[in-house]
Each structure stands twice: as structure tokens, then as C-alpha cells.
Coordinates of C-alpha atoms in Angstrom, one line a residue:
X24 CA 57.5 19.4 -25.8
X25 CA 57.8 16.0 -26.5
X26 CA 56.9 14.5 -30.2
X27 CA 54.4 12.8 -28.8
X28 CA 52.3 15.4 -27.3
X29 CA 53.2 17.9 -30.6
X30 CA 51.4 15.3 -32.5
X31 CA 48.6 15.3 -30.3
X32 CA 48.2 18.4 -30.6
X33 CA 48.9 19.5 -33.7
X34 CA 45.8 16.2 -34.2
X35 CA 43.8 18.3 -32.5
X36 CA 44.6 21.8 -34.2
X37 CA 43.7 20.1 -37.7
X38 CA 40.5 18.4 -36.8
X39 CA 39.2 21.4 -34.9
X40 CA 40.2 22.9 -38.3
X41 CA 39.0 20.7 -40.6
X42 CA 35.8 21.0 -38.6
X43 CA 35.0 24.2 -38.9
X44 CA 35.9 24.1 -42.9
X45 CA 32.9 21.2 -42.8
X46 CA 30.9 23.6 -40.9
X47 CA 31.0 26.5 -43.3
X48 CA 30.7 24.7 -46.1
X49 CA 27.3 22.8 -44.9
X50 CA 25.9 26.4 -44.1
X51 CA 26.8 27.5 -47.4
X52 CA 25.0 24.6 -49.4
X53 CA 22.4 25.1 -47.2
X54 CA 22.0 28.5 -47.9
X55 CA 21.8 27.7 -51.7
X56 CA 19.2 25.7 -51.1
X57 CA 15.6 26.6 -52.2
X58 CA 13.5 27.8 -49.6
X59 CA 16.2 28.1 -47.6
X60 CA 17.0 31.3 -45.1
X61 CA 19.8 33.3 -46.3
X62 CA 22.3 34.8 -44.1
X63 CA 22.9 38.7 -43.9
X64 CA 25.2 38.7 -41.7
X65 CA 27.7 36.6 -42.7
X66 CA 29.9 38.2 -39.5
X67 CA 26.8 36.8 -37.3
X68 CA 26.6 33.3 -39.3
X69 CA 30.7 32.8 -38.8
X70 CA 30.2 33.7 -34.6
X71 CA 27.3 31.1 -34.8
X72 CA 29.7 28.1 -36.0
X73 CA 32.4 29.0 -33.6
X74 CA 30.2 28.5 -30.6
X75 CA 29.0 25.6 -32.2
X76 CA 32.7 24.3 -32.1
X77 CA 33.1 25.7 -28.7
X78 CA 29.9 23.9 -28.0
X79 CA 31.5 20.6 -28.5
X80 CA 33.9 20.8 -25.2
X81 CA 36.2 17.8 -26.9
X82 CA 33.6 15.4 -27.2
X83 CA 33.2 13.6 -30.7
X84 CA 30.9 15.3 -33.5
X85 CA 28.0 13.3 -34.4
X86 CA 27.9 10.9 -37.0
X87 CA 25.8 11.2 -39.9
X88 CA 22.6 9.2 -39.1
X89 CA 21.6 6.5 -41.6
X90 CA 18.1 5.6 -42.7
X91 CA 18.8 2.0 -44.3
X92 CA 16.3 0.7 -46.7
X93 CA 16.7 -2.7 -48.0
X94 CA 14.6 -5.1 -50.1
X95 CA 14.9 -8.2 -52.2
X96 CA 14.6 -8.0 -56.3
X97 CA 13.1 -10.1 -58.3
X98 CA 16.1 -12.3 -58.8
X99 CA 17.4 -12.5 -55.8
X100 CA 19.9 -9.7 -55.0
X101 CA 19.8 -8.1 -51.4
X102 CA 20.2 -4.3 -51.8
X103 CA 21.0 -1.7 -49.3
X104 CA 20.0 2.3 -50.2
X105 CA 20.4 5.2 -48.3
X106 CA 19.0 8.5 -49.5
X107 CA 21.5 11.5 -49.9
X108 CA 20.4 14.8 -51.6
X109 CA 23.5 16.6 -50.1
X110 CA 24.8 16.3 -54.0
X111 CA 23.4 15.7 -57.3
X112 CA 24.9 12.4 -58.1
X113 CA 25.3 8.7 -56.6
X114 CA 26.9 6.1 -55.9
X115 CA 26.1 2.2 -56.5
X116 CA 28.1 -0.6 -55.4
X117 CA 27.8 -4.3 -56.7
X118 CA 29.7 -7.1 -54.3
X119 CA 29.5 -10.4 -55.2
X120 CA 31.0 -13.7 -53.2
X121 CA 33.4 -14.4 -56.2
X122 CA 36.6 -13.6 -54.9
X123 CA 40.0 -15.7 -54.8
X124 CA 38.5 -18.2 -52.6
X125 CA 36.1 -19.3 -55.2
X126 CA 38.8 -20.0 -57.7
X127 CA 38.8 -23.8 -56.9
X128 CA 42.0 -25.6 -58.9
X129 CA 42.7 -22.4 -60.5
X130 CA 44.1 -19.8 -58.8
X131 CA 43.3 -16.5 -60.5
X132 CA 40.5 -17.3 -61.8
X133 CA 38.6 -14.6 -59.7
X134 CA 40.9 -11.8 -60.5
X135 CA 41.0 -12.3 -63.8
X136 CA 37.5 -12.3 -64.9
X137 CA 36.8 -9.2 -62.8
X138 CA 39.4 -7.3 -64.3
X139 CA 38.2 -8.5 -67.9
X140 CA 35.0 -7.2 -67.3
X141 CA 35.6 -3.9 -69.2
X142 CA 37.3 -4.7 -71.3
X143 CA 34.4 -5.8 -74.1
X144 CA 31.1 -5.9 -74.8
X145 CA 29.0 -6.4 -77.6
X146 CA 29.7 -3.9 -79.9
X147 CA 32.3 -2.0 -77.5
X148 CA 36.0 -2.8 -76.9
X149 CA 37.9 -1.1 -74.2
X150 CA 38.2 2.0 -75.3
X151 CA 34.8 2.7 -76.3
X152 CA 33.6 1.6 -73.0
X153 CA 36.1 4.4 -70.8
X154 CA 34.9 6.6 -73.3
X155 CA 31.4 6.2 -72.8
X156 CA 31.7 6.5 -69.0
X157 CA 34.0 9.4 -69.3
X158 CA 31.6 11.6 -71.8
X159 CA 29.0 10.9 -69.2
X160 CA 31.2 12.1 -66.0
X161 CA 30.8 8.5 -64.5
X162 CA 33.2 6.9 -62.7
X163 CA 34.0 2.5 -63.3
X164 CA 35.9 0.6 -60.9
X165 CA 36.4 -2.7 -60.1
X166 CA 38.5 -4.9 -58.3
X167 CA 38.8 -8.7 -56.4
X168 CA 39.8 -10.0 -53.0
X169 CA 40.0 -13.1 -51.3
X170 CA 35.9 -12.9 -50.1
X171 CA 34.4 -10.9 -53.0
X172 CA 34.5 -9.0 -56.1
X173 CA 33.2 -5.4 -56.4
X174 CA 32.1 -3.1 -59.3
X175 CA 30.9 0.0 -58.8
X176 CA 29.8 2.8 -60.7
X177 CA 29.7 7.0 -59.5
X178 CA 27.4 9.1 -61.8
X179 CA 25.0 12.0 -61.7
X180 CA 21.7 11.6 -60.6
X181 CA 20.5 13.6 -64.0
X182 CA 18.5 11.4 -65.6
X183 CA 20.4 12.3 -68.7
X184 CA 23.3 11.7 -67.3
X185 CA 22.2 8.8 -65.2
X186 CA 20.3 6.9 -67.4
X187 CA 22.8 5.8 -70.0
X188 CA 25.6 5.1 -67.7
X189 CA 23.5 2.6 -66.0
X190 CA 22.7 1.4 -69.4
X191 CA 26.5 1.2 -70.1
X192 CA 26.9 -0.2 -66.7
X193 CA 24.8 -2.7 -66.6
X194 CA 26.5 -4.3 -70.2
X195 CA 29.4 -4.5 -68.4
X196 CA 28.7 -6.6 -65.8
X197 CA 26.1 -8.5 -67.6
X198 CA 27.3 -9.1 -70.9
X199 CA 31.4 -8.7 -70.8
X200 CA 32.3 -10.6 -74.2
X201 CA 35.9 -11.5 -72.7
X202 CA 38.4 -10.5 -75.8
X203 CA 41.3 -12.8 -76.3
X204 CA 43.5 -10.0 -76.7
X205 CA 42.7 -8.5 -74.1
X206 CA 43.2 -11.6 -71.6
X207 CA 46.9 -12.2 -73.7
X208 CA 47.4 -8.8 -71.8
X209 CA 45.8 -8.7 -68.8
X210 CA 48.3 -11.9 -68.1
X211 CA 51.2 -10.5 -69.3
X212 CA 50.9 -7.8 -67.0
X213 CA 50.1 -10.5 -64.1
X214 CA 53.1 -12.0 -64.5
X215 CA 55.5 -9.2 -64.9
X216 CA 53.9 -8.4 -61.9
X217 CA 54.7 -11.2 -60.3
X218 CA 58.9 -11.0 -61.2
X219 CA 58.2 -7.5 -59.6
X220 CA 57.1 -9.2 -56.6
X221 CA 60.0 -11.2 -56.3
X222 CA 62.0 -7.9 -55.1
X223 CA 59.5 -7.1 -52.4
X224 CA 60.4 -9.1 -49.1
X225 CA 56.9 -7.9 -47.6
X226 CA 55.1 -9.7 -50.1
X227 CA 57.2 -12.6 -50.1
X228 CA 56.6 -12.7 -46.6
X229 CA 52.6 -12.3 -47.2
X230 CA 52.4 -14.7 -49.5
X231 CA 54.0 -17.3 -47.5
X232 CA 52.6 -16.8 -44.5
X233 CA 48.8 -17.1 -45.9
X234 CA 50.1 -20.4 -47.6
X235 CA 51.3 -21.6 -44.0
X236 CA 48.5 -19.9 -42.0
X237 CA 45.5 -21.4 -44.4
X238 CA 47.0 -24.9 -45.7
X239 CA 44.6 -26.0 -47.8
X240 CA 41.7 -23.6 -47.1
X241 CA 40.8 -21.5 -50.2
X242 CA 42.2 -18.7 -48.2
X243 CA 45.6 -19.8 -49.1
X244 CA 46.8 -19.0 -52.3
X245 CA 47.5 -15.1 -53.3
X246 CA 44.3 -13.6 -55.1
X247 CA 46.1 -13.0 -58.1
X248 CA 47.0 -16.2 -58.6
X249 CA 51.0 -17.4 -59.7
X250 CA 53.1 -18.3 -62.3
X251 CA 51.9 -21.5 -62.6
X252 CA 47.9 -20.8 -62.7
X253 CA 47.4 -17.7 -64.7
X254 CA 48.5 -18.9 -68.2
X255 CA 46.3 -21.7 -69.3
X256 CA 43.1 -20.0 -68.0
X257 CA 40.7 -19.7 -71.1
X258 CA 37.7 -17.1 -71.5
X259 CA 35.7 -20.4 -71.5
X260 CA 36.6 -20.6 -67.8
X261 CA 36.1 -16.7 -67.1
X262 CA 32.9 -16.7 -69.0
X263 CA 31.8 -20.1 -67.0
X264 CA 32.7 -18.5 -63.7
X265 CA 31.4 -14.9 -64.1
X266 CA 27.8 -17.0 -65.2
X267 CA 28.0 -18.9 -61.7
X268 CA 29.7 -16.0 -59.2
X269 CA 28.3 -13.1 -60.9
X270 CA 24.9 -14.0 -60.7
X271 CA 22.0 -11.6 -59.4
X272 CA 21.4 -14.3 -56.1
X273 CA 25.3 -14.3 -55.2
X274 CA 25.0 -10.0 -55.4
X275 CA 24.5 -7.2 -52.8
X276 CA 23.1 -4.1 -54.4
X277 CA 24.6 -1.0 -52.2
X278 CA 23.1 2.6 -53.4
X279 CA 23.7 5.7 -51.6
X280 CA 22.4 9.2 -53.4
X281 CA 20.6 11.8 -54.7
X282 CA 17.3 9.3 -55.0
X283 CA 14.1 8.6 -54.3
X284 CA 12.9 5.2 -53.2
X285 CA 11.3 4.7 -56.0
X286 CA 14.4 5.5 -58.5
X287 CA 17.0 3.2 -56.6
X288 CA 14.0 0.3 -56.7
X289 CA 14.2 0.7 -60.4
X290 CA 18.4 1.1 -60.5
X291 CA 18.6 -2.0 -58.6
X292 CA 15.5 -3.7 -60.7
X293 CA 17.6 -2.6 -64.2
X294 CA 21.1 -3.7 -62.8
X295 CA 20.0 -6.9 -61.1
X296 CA 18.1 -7.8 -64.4
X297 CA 21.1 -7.7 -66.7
X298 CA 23.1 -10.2 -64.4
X299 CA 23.4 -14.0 -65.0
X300 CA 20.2 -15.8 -62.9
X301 CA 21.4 -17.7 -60.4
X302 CA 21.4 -18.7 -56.8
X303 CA 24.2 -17.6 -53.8
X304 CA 27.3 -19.6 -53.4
X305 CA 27.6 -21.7 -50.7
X306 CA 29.5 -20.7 -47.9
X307 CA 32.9 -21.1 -46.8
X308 CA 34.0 -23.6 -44.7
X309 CA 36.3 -22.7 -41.5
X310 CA 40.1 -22.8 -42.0
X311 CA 41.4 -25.6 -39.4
X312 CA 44.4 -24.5 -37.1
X313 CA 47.8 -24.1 -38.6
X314 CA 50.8 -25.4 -37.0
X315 CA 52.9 -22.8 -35.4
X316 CA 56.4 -22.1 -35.4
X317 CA 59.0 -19.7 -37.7
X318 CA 60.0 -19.7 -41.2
X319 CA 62.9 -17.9 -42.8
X320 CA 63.5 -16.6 -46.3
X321 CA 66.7 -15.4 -47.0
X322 CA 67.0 -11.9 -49.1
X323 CA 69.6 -9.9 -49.4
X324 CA 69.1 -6.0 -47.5
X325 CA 69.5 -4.4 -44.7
X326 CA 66.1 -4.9 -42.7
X327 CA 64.3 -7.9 -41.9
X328 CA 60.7 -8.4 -42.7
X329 CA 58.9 -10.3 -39.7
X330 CA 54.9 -11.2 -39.6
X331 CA 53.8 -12.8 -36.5
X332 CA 49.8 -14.3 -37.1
X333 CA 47.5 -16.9 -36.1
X334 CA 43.6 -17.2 -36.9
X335 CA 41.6 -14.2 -35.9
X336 CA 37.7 -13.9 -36.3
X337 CA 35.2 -14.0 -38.9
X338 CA 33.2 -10.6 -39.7
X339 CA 30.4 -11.9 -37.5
X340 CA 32.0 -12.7 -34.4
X341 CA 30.5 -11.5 -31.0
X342 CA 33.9 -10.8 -29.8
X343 CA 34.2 -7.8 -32.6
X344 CA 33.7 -4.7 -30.7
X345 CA 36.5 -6.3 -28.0
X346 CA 38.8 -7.1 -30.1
X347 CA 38.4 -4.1 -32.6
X348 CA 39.3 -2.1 -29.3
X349 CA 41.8 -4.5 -27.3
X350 CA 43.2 -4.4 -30.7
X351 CA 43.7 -0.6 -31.2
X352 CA 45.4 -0.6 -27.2
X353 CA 47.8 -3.0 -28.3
X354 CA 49.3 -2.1 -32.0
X355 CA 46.1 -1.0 -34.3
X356 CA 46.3 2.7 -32.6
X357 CA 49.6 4.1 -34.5
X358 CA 51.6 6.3 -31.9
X359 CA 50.6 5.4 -28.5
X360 CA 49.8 2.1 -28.8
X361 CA 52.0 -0.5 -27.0
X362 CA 53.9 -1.9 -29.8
X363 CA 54.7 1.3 -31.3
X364 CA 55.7 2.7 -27.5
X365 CA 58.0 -0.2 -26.6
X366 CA 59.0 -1.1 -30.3
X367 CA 59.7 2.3 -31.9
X368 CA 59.6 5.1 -29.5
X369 CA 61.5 3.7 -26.4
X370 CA 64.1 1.5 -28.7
X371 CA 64.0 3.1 -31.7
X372 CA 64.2 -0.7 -33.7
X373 CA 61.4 0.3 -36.5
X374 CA 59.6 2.8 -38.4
X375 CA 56.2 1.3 -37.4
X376 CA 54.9 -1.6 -36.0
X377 CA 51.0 -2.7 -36.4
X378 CA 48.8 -5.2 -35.4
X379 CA 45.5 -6.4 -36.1
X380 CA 42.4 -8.5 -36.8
X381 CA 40.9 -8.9 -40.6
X382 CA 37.8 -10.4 -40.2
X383 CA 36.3 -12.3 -43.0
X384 CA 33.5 -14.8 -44.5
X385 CA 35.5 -17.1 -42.4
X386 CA 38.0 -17.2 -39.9
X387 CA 40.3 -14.0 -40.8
X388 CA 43.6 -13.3 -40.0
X389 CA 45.1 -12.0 -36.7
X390 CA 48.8 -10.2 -37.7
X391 CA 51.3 -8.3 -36.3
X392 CA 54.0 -6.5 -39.1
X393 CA 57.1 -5.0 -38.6
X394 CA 60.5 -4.5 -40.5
X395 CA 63.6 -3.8 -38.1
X396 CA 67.3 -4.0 -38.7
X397 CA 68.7 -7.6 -39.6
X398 CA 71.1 -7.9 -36.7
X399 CA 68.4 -6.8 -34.1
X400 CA 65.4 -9.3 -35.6
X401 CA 65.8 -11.8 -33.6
X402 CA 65.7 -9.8 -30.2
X403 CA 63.2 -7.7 -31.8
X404 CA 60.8 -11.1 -32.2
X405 CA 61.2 -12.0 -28.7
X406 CA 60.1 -9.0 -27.5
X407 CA 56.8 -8.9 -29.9
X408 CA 56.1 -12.0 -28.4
X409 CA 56.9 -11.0 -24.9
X410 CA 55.0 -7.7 -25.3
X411 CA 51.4 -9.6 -26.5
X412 CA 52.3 -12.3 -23.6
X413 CA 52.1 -9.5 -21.2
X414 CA 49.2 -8.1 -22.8
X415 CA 47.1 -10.9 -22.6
X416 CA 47.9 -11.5 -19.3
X417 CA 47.5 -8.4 -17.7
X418 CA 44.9 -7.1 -20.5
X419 CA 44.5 -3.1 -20.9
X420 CA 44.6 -0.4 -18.2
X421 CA 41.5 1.4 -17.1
X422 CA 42.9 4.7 -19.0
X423 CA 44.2 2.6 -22.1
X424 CA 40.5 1.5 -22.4
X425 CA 39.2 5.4 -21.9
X426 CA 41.9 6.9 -24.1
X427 CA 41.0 4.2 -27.1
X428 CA 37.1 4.7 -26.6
X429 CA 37.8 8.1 -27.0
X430 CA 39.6 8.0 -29.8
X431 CA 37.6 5.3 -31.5
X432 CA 34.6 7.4 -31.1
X433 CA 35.8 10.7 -32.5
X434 CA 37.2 8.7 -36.1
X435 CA 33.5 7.0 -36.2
X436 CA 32.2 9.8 -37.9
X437 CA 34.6 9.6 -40.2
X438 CA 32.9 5.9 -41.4
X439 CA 29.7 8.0 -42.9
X440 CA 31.2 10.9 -43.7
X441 CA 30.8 10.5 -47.6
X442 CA 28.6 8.6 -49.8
X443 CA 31.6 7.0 -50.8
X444 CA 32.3 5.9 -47.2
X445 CA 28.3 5.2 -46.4
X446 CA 28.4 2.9 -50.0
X447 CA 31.2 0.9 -48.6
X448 CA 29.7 0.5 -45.2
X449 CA 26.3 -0.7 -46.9
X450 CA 28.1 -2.7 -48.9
X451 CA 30.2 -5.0 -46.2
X452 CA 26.7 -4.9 -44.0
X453 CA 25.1 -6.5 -47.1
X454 CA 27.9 -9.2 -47.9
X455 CA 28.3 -10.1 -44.3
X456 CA 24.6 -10.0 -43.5
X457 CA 25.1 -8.1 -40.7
X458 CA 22.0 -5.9 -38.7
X459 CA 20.8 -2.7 -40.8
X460 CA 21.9 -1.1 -36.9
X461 CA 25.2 -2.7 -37.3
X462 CA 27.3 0.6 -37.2
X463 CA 25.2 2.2 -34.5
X464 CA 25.6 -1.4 -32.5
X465 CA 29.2 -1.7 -32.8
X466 CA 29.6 1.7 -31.0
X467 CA 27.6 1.4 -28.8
X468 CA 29.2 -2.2 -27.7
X469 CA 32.7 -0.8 -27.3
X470 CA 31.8 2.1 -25.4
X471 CA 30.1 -0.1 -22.6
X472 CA 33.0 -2.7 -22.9
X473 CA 35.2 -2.8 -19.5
X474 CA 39.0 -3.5 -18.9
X475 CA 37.8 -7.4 -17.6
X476 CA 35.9 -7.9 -21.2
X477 CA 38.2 -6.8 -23.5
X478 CA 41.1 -8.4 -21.8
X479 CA 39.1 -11.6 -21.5
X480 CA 37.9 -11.6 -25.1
X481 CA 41.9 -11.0 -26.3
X482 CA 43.1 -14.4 -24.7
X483 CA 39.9 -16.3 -26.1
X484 CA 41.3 -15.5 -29.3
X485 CA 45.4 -15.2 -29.2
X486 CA 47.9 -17.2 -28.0
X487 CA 51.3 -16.0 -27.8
X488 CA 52.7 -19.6 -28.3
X489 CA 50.1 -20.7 -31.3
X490 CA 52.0 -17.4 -33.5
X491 CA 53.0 -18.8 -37.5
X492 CA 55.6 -16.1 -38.1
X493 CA 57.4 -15.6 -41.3
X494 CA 60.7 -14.0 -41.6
X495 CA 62.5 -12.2 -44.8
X496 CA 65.9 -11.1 -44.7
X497 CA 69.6 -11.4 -44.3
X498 CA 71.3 -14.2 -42.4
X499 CA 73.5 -11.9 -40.1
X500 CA 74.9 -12.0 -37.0
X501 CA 72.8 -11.0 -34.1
X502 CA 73.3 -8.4 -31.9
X503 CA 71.6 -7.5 -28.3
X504 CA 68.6 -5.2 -28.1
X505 CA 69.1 -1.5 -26.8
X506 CA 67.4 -0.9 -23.5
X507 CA 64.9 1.1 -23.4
X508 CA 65.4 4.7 -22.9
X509 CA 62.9 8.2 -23.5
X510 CA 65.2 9.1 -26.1
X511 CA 67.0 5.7 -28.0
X512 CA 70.5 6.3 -29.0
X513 CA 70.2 5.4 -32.6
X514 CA 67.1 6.3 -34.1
X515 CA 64.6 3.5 -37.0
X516 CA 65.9 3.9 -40.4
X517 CA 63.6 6.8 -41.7
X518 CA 61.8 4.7 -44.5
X519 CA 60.5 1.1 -44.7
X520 CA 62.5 -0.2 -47.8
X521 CA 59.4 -1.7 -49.3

């Protein structure tokens, strides 16, 4: 049996698995609840899921339907709720536009006052505030990108529970007092980061090419800032940026939970209240086209680090669906995609090869990433190019398209299949102002996408010859590729080294 079809079907033997875990444990809670028929048979009930299974006949389970509610509150946030009474507890999500590309002349500037935000409030330092959540079983967490910041809180829907983590909550991202100790560590820890980051070749590769694929969009420079930025920004700075990004107009409210309408109006009415007033940020302006071409940086190991990109999409393009599928054919599918194929399983030159599209506010990335031995890079880059040539020109074959639609369709579930993953999902509809039937849409669209569509939709947007590639490694000698073979003669080293 080859590997390939052992992981197919060892896929398959797990999911089928994991399936009928989910069954059994849905008939069990609904058997606790009240009203609800009990089983006596429990022989009977087990027979009953099985069929269900067998009912299936390899087509994709369903995916958990969504009843959106959204509404406006009084100072201006858009929020997003969906009702879940499958557990006693919730989850609410806060994304604002104040990531890294709202730093202006400061790089940092976004990451830093989001990670400051617990760290003080009146009356509260640090410790007192992870204390508080944790007495209360609640769950913080925050974190900043290049689009937005996100806080978020996970808590049980008791109101005695609930109540004074929102309360707790709601100081936090309302009224963080910004300690100057704190911030004297919070950097400190940024920058030793950064002298980490000086080891990693993938990130010196990253961060280059964003600096070469963005120029001087706000795109450009690493969310985290650099060595340079970080140290003179003041909590005058954080406190006069968190007052203009993280006010109530520049926020998406996403609540999923154990709710009623009427409690998540009042959540999202308590929470949107203890923000700064203020009005969204403007939007971002379109990054302009980089100038192609290669870029080396030497580093001393035994693999090269290549990344081949060019501008992509932004989250609301009508070429999505397309691209999200052409996309998966070509090298966003893992083993049986065409980069892994010819890359890793017919020459055996990498541990794993990926593509794909990151669509953002604006234009996102488009990226290909692989590490390979040094003296095989350069023959390795030729064919990536050679490999998405041929793929734009040809486009995908009638079974690639079926076997990706397929496959796309039974991990869609998988989008909803928590309130964690449904809190997400409402969240990015929110920021991106995408249709309440967004996720329904999108399925819908790839499934009725043909081989001509897809394949037309992949040249509007790549061009083999408009690639800004980075590489990071080793100035060696070059040797020729391997040809390819079922069975390559020397096998990828077994782990990425970074």
C-alpha cells in the first residue's frame, strides 16, 4: 500500500471515528436534557447511530446551521450573536481595526498597547486581574495582527458567574491604566525576542519579504515592531492610541452562547459602553505593486529557506471561492497537492511545501514556502516556478477540481463546529463586513465553480514572472535536481530546522 493511500485511509478510519464519538456524545446530552426521551435500550440507541453513519454513504456531515443576529449599539459597534444552549457558558469576541497597520511612524505601537491591556486597571495590577478571571472560571485573551486587535473573554453563562467577569472585562478594555513597570517589561521581553529572531531564517525571510512585497504600505513593517521602534514608545502614546483604535465605532461585538437575545443585547450594551467613544478608522489604502525579482540572505545551516510571493486578494474579493479552491489543487491541500506531489513525494527535496492566499483589509499576500537542502535550492526554485507556470497555464483537471470540492466540503463542518470556531467566524464576517450568509455563500460558490473558472480566476491573479522571492541560507555549491521517481533515492530531512 502506498503512503499515500495508508493516509487516506487511515483519514478516513479516524473521522468515521471521531464521528461517531460526536454522535454519542450529542445523544447523551440530549438525553440529559429536560423533557427529553430517555433511552432504554442503550443496545437499540448505539444500532441507531451506526445506521446513521452508514446513512452518510461518504458524503460530508452537515454543518451546524447558523441563525445570525446582528444589530447596532448605541455607540456604534456592529455585533454579531448566535444562540448556543449546547453548554452553559459563552463566548464574546471584541475586534477592533487597530492592528500593526495603524501604527503610523511607530512600529509597535499596536502590539504593545494590546498586550498592556491587562496588565492594570484602577485599583487592579496584573495579578489581581488573572486572579479575578481565574476565581470566576473565565478565560482572557488577547492578541494583535497586521488588520486588527482582538480581546476576548470565555465565561459561564451563570449570572453569578457571568456577571462580574463582564464587569472585570469590560475594565480591561475600557479603562487599562498602562503601568510603567509593566511596559519596562513587556519591551524587554520584545526585544529579547527579537535577538531570538535573529536565529530563525524563516522569520528573517518573513520579515524581509513583507518589507520588499509592501514598500511603504503600512503592511510592511513586522507587527511587533523592531529594535529601533519599541523603546521610546511612552504610555502617553498607548493611552492616545487605545482612545482612537479602541473605540466602541472602530469595534465588532461577536457573541456566541448560552443566551437569549435579550442577555447578549445587554452584554454588548455593557461592554460597548465601557469603551472610548469614537468613530471607525478609515480604511486602508491598496498596496501598489512591488518590483519582482530575488533576494539572498546568507545564514549559516544546512537548508535554505525560500518564499516565493506577490499580491494576493483582499477578504472581499469575488475571486475568493476560486482561488480558495485553485489554491488547495495547487499547494494549500497538504499531501496530494501538486507542490507537495512533484516537490516532496516524487523528489524527495522538502519536508513540506505550501502555498496560499491571505486575504486582508487590503490586498493580502499570495506565498509559496518551502525549506530544501542548500545545494539543491536553486534547482528547487526553478521548478516552483515552473510547476505554478504550468499550473496557470493548463489550470486544474476535472478530477483535481472534484477531489478538492470534496474535500473542502467534508472540513467545512469543521468551521462551526465549536462556539469557539462559530465566535471566530462571526468575528472576521463582522470586521470584513461580509454577508450574514457569507459561510453558506462561499460553499455554495466553490461547489458550482468549473475547471475553466478556477483556472481563469488563478491567472487574473498570479504571475509566475511578477514572484518577489526571498532566500535564507548558505552560499554553496549547487548541485542538479533528482529526477523524479515513485520512490526518490534520498529521502527530505525528517524535520524543518526552524
Amino acid at each position: 500500500m502506498s503512503e499515500r493511500k495508508g493516509l487516506r485511509q487511515g483519514l478516513v478510519l479516524l473521522i468515521s471515528l471521531l464521528l461517531l464519538a460526536a454522535l454519542t456524545l450529542l445523544a447523551s446530552r440530549q438525553a440529559a436534557q429536560p423533557g427529553s426521551p430517555v433511552a432504554t435500550h442503550d443496545q437499540d440507541s448505539t444500532k441507531a447511530r451506526l445506521e446513521s453513519l452508514a446513512g452518510l454513504n461518504g458524503q460530508a456531515p452537515n454543518r451546524r446551521a447558523l441563525q445570525i443576529h446582528n444589530w447596532t449599539t448605541a455607540e456604534g459597534a456592529r455585533v454579531l450573536f448566535v444562540e448556543a444552549r449546547q453548554l452553559p457558558m459563552f463566548d464574546l469576541r471584541l475586534t477592533f481595526a487597530a492592528g500593526s497597520s495603524r501604527d503610523g511612524d511607530q512600529p509597535g505601537l499596536a502590539m504593545l498597547t494590546n498586550a498592556m491591556l491587562n496588565e492594570g486597571v484602577p485599583g487592579k495590577d496584573v495579578t489581581a486581574i488573572a486572579a479575578g478571571f481565574e476565581n470566576l472560571g473565565a478565560e482572557f485573551g488577547n492578541g494583535a495582527y497586521r488588520d486588527m486587535a482582538v480581546v476576548s473573554l470565555r465565561s459561564l453563562s451563570d449570572p453569578a458567574k457571568r456577571e462580574p467577569a463582564l464587569e472585570l472585562f469590560a475594565q480591561v478594555v475600557g479603562q487599562p491604566s498602562f503601568p510603567e513597570d509593566a511596559l519596562a517589561r513587556i519591551k524587554n521581553q520584545t526585544l529579547a525576542g527579537f535577538e531570538y529572531q535573529k536565529q530563525n531564517p524563516g522569520k528573517q525571510a518573513s520579515l524581509a519579504l513583507f518589507k520588499r512585497l509592501y514598500g511603504s504600505h503600512p503592511y510592511a513593517h513586522p507587527s511587533e515592531g523592531d529594535e529601533a521602534s519599541i523603546p521610546p514608545i511612552s504610555t502617553a502614546q498607548l493611552r492616545d492610541f487605545h482612545a482612537r483604535a479602541y473605540a466602541a465605532g472602530n469595534a465588532v461585538i461577536a457573541l456566541v452562547g448560552d443566551l437569549s437575545r435579550s442577555e447578549a443585547e445587554a452584554i454588548a450594551a455593557q461592554v460597548s459602553a465601557a469603551l472610548p467613544k469614537g468613530p471607525a478608522l478609515p480604511p486602508l489604502p491598496q498596496p501598489e505593486a512591488p518590483q519582482p525579482g530575488l533576494q539572498h540572505i546568507e545564514f549559516p545551516s544546512k537548508q535554505t529557506h525560500l518564499l516565493l510571493a506577490q499580491l494576493g486578494i483582499d477578504r472581499r474579493d469575488p475571486d475568493y471561492a476560486a482561488l480558495s479552491l485553485g489554491n488547495s489543487i495547487l499547494g494549500g491541500g497538504g499531501f496530494g497537492s501538486r507542490l507537495m506531489e512533484e516537490v516532496r513525494e516524487k523528489r524527495g527535496l522538502t519536508y513540506g511545501i505550501y502555498s496560499g492566499f491571505s486575504p486582508m483589509a487590503a490586498r493580502g499576500p499570495f506565498m509559496i514556502n518551502v525549506q530544501t537542502r542548500a545545494e539543491l535550492s536553486a534547482g528547487t526554485l526553478e521548478l516552483i516556478k515552473q510547476l505554478l507556470a504550468d499550473y496557470l497555464r493548463e489550470g486544474p483537471t476535472q478530477q483535481e477540481l472534484d477531489d478538492a470540492k470534496r474535500e473542502m466540503a467534508g472540513s467545512f463542518p469543521l468551521t462551526t463546529a465549536s462556539n469557539a470556531d462559530i465566535v471566530g467566524q462571526l468575528a472576521a464576517i463582522g470586521f470584513y463586513d461580509l454577508p450574514l450568509t457569507y459561510l453558506e455563500d462561499f460553499m455554495a460558490e466553490v461547489q458550482a465553480l468549473s475547471v475553466e473558472q478556477v483556472k481563469a480566476a488563478m491567472a487574473r491573479h498570479l504571475d509566475p514572472e511578477s514572484l518577489v522571492i526571498v532566500s535564507v541560507g548558505p552560499t554553496v555549491e549547487q548541485q542538479p535536481l533528482p529526477p523524479p521517481s515513485d520512490a526518490p533515492a534520498e529521502a527530505p530531512l525528517g524535520v524543518p530546522e526552524h
